Short mmCIF file of C-alpha atoms in Angstrom, two decimals:
data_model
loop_
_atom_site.label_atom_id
_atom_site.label_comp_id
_atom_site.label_asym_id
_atom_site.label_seq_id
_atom_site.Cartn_x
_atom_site.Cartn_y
_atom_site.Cartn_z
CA UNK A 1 -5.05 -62.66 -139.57
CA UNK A 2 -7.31 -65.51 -140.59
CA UNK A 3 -10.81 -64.03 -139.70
CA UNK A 4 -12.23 -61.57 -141.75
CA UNK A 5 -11.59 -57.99 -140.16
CA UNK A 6 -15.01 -55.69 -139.72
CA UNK A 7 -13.83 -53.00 -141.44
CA UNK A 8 -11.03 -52.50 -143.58
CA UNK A 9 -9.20 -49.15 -143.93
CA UNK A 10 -7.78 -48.54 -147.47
CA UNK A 11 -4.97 -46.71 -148.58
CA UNK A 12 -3.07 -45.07 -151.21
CA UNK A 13 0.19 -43.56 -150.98
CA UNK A 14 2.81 -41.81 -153.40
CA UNK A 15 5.80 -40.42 -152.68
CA UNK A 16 4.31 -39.46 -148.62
CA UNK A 17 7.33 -40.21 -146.35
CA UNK A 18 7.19 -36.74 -144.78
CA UNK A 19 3.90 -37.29 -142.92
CA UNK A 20 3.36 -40.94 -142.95
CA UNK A 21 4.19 -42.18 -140.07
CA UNK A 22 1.39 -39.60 -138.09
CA UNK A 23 -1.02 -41.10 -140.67
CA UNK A 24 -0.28 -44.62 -139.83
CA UNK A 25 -0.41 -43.97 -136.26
CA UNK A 26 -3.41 -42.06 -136.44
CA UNK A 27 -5.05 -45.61 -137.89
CA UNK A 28 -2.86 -48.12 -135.65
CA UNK A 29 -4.40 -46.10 -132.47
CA UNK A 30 -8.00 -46.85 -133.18
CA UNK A 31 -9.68 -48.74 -130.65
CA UNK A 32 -12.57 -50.82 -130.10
CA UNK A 33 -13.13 -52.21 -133.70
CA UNK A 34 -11.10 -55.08 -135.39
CA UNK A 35 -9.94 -53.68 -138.70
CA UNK A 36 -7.04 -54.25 -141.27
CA UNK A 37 -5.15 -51.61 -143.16
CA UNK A 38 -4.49 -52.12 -146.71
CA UNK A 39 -2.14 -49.23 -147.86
CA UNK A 40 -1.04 -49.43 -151.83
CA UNK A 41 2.11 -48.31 -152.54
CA UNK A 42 1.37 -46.73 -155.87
CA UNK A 43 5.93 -46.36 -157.32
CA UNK A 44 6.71 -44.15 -154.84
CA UNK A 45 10.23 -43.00 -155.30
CA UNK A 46 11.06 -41.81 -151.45
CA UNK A 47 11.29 -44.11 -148.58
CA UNK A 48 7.54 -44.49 -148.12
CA UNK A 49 7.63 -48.02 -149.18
CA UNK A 50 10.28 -49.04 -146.54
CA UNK A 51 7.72 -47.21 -144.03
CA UNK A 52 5.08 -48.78 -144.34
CA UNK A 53 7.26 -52.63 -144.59
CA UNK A 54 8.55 -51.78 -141.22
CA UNK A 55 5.24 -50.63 -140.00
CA UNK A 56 4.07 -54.22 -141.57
CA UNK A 57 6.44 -56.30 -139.46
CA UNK A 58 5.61 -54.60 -136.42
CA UNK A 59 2.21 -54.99 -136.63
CA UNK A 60 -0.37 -57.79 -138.39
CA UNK A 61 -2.81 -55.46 -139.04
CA UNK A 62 -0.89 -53.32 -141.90
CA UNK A 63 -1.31 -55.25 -145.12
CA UNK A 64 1.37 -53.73 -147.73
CA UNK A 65 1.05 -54.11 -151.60
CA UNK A 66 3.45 -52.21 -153.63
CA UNK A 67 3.09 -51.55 -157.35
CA UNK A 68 3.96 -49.10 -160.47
CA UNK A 69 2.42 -46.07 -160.52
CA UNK A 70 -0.83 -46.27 -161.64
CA UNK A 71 -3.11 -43.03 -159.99
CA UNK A 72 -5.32 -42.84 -157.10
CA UNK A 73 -8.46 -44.41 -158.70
CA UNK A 74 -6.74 -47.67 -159.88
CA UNK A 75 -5.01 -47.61 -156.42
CA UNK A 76 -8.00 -47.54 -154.09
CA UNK A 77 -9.86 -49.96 -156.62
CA UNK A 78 -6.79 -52.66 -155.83
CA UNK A 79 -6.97 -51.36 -152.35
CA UNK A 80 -11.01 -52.38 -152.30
CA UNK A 81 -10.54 -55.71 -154.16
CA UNK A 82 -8.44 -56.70 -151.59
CA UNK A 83 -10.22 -55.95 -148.46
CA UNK A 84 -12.10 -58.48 -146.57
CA UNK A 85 -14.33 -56.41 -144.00
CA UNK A 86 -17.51 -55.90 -144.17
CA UNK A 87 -16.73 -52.27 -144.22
CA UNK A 88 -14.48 -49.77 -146.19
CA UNK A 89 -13.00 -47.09 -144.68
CA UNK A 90 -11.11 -44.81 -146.59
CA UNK A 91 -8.25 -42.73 -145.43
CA UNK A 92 -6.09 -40.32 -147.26
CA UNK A 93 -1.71 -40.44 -147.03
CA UNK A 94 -1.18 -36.84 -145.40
CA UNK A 95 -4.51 -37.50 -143.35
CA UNK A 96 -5.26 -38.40 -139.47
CA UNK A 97 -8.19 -40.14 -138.21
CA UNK A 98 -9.27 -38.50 -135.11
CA UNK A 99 -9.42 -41.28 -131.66
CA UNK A 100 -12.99 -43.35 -131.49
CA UNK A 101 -13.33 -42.42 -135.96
CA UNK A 102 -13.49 -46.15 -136.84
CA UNK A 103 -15.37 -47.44 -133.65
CA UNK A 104 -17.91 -44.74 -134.19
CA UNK A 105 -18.76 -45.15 -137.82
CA UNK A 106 -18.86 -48.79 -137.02
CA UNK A 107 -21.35 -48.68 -134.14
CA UNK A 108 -23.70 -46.60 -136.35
CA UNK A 109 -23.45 -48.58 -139.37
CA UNK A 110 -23.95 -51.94 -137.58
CA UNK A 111 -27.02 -50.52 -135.88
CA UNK A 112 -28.48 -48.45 -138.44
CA UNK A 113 -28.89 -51.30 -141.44
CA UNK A 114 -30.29 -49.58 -143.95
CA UNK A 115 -27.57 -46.85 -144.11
CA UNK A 116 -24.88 -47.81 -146.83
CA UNK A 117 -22.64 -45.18 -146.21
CA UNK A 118 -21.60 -42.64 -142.78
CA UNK A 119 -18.87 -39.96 -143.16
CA UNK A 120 -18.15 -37.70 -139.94
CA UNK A 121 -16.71 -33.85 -139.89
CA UNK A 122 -14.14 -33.15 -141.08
CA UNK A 123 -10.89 -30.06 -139.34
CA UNK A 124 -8.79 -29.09 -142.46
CA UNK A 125 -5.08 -27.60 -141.33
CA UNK A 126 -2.85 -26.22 -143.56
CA UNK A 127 1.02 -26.82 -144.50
CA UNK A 128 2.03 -26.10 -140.80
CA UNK A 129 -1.23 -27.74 -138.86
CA UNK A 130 -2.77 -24.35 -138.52
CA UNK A 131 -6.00 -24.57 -138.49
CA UNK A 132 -8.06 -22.99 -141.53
CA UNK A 133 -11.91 -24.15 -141.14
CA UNK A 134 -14.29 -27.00 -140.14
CA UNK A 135 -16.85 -29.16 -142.51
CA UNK A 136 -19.92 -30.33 -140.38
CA UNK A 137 -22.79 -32.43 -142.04
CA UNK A 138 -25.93 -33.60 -140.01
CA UNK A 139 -27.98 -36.81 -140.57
CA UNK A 140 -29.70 -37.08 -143.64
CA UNK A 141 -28.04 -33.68 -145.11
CA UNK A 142 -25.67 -36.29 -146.70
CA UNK A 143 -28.91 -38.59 -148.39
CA UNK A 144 -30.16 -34.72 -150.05
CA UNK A 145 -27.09 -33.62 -151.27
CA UNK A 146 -25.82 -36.36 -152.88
CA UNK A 147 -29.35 -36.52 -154.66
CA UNK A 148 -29.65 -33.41 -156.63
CA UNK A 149 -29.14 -32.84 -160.11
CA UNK A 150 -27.58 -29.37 -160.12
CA UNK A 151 -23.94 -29.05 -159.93
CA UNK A 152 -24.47 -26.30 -157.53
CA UNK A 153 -26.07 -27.54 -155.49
CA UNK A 154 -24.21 -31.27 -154.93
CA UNK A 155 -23.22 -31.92 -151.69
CA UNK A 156 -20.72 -34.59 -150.97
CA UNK A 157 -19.17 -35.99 -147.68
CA UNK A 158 -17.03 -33.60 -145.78
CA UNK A 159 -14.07 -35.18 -147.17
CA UNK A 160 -13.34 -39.23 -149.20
CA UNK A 161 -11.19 -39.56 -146.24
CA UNK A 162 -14.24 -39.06 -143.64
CA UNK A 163 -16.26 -42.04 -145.43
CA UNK A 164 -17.17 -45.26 -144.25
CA UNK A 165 -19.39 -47.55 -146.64
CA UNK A 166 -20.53 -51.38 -146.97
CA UNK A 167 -18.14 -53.03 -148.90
CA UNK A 168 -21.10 -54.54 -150.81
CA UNK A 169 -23.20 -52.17 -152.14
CA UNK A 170 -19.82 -50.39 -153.52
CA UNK A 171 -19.42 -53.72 -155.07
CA UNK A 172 -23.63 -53.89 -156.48
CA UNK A 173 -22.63 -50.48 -157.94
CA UNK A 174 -19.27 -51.23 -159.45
CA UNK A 175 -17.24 -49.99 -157.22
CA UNK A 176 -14.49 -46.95 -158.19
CA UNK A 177 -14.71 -46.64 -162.05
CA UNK A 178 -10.96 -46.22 -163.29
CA UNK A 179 -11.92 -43.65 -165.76
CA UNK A 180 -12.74 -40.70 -163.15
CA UNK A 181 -9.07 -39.95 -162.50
CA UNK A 182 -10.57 -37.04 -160.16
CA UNK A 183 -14.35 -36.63 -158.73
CA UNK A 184 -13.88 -40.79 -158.59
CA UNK A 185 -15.49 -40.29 -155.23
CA UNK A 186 -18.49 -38.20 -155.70
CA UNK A 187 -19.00 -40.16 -158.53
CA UNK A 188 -19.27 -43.57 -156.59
CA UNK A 189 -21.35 -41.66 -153.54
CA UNK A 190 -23.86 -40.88 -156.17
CA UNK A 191 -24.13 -44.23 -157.31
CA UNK A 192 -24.48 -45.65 -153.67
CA UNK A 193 -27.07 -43.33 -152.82
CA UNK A 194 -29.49 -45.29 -154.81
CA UNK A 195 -29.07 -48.24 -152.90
CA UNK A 196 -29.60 -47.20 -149.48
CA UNK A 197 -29.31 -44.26 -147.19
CA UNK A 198 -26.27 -42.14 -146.82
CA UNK A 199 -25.46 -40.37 -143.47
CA UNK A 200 -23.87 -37.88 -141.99
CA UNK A 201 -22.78 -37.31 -138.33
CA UNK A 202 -21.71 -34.08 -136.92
CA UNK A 203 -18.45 -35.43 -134.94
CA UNK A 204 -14.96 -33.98 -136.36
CA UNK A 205 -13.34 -37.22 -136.13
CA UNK A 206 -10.95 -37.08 -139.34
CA UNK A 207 -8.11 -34.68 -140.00
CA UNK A 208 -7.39 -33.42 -143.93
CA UNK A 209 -4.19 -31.77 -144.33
CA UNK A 210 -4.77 -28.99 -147.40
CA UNK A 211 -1.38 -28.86 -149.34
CA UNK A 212 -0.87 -25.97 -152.57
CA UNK A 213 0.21 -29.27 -154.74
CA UNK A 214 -3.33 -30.92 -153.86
CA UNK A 215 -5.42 -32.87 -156.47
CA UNK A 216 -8.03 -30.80 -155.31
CA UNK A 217 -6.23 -27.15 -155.76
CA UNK A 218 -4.02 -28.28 -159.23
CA UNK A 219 -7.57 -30.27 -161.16
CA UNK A 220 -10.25 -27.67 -160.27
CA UNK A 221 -10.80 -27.32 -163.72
CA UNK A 222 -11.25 -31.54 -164.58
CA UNK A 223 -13.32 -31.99 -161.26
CA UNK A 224 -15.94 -29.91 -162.80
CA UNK A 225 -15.67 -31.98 -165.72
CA UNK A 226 -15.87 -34.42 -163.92
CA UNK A 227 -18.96 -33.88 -161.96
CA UNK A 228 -20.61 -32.86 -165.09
CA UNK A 229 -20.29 -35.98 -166.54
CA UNK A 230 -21.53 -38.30 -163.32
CA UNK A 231 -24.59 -35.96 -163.24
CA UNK A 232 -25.15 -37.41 -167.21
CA UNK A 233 -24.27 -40.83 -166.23
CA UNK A 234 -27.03 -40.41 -163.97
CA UNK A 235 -29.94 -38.79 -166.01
CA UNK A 236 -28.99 -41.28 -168.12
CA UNK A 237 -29.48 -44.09 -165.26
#
């Protein structure tokens, strides 16, 4: 690939063999958008890394990079230093981007300059794909939620998986910051927010599989933390 892609789609995976290969597919399948898939193979232990390496001889667009373990956050920062489109999209290991997900957030973004970040709805399924319940957000629901200064009443994309953003203003803002080992999304949205619009469209084009050992159902506690703390960061901004 000697062109830079328009968007790239980053990755982090640990120890995700069992549903990989749906993920993967789920990205491969997208049409109408050239994009490259950067997937950071953060020490898994199972097979995942000789997964993906097939999945990167087969096709050009997969672009593998194994390390030690080192946590989501530093993962999807190496995964974001390395991409080359003039987008990020992020997708989560576990995850499936619905067909038309990456065409669609690139249409909008590429016609709608001013917006800096796009997520879509989001269909959550549980341990067996049943499904449990739909996130829908609406244009500029996105831009008012991620500006308030109450931590109840913060509202973020419909899932980081759902999120497409311009790889540049995540780089004017500093990108990921290593030391959110949780919340490291909300806490970049809420620094992007302040350098352009963020929107939301209704389509449920992404897939989030909820799973009991989830970040998200284990670190309840430390994402409030979390939040906490990016709400200072940004009084003090």
């Amino acid at each position: 690939m000697s062109e830079a892609p328009d968007v790239s789609v980053v990755m982090s995976v640990y120890n995700g063999a069992t549903t990989l290969v749906a993920t993967m597919d789920s990205i491969l399948s997208q049409e109408g958008v050239d994009f490259e898939f950067i997937v950071i193979d953060d020490g898994s232990t199972d097979c995942s890394g000789a997964i993906l390496d097939d999945y990167a001889r087969r096709d050009s667009r997969v672009r593998v990079i194994h390390q030690d373990n080192t946590g989501l956050t530093r993962a999807v920062i190496r995964g974001c230093a390395e991409a080359r489109g003039k987008y990020i999209a992020r997708q989560d290991a576990g995850d499936e981007s619905l067909p038309g997900r990456l065409a669609r957030q690139f249409v909008f973004l590429e016609s709608n300059p001013a917006v800096v970040l796009t997520s879509c709805g989001t269909r959550f399924v549980g341990p067996e794909g049943e499904f449990l319940y739909e996130i829908i957000q609406q244009g500029d629901e996105l831009q008012r939620g991620l500006g308030q200064l109450r931590i109840d009443q913060i509202r973020g994309p419909s899932h980081h998986g759902s999120t497409m953003f311009l790889r540049t203003a995540c780089q004017a803002v500093g990108g990921y910051r290593p030391k959110f080992r949780v919340a490291q999304d909300l806490d970049l949205w809420m620094r992007m927010v302040e350098q352009g619009r963020c929107v939301a469209a209704p389509e449920v084009i992404y897939q989030a599989s909820w799973q009991p050992g989830s970040i998200s159902h284990l670190r309840r506690r430390q994402q409030v933390v979390a939040t906490k703390a990016i709400l200072e960061c940004r009084e003090r901004r």
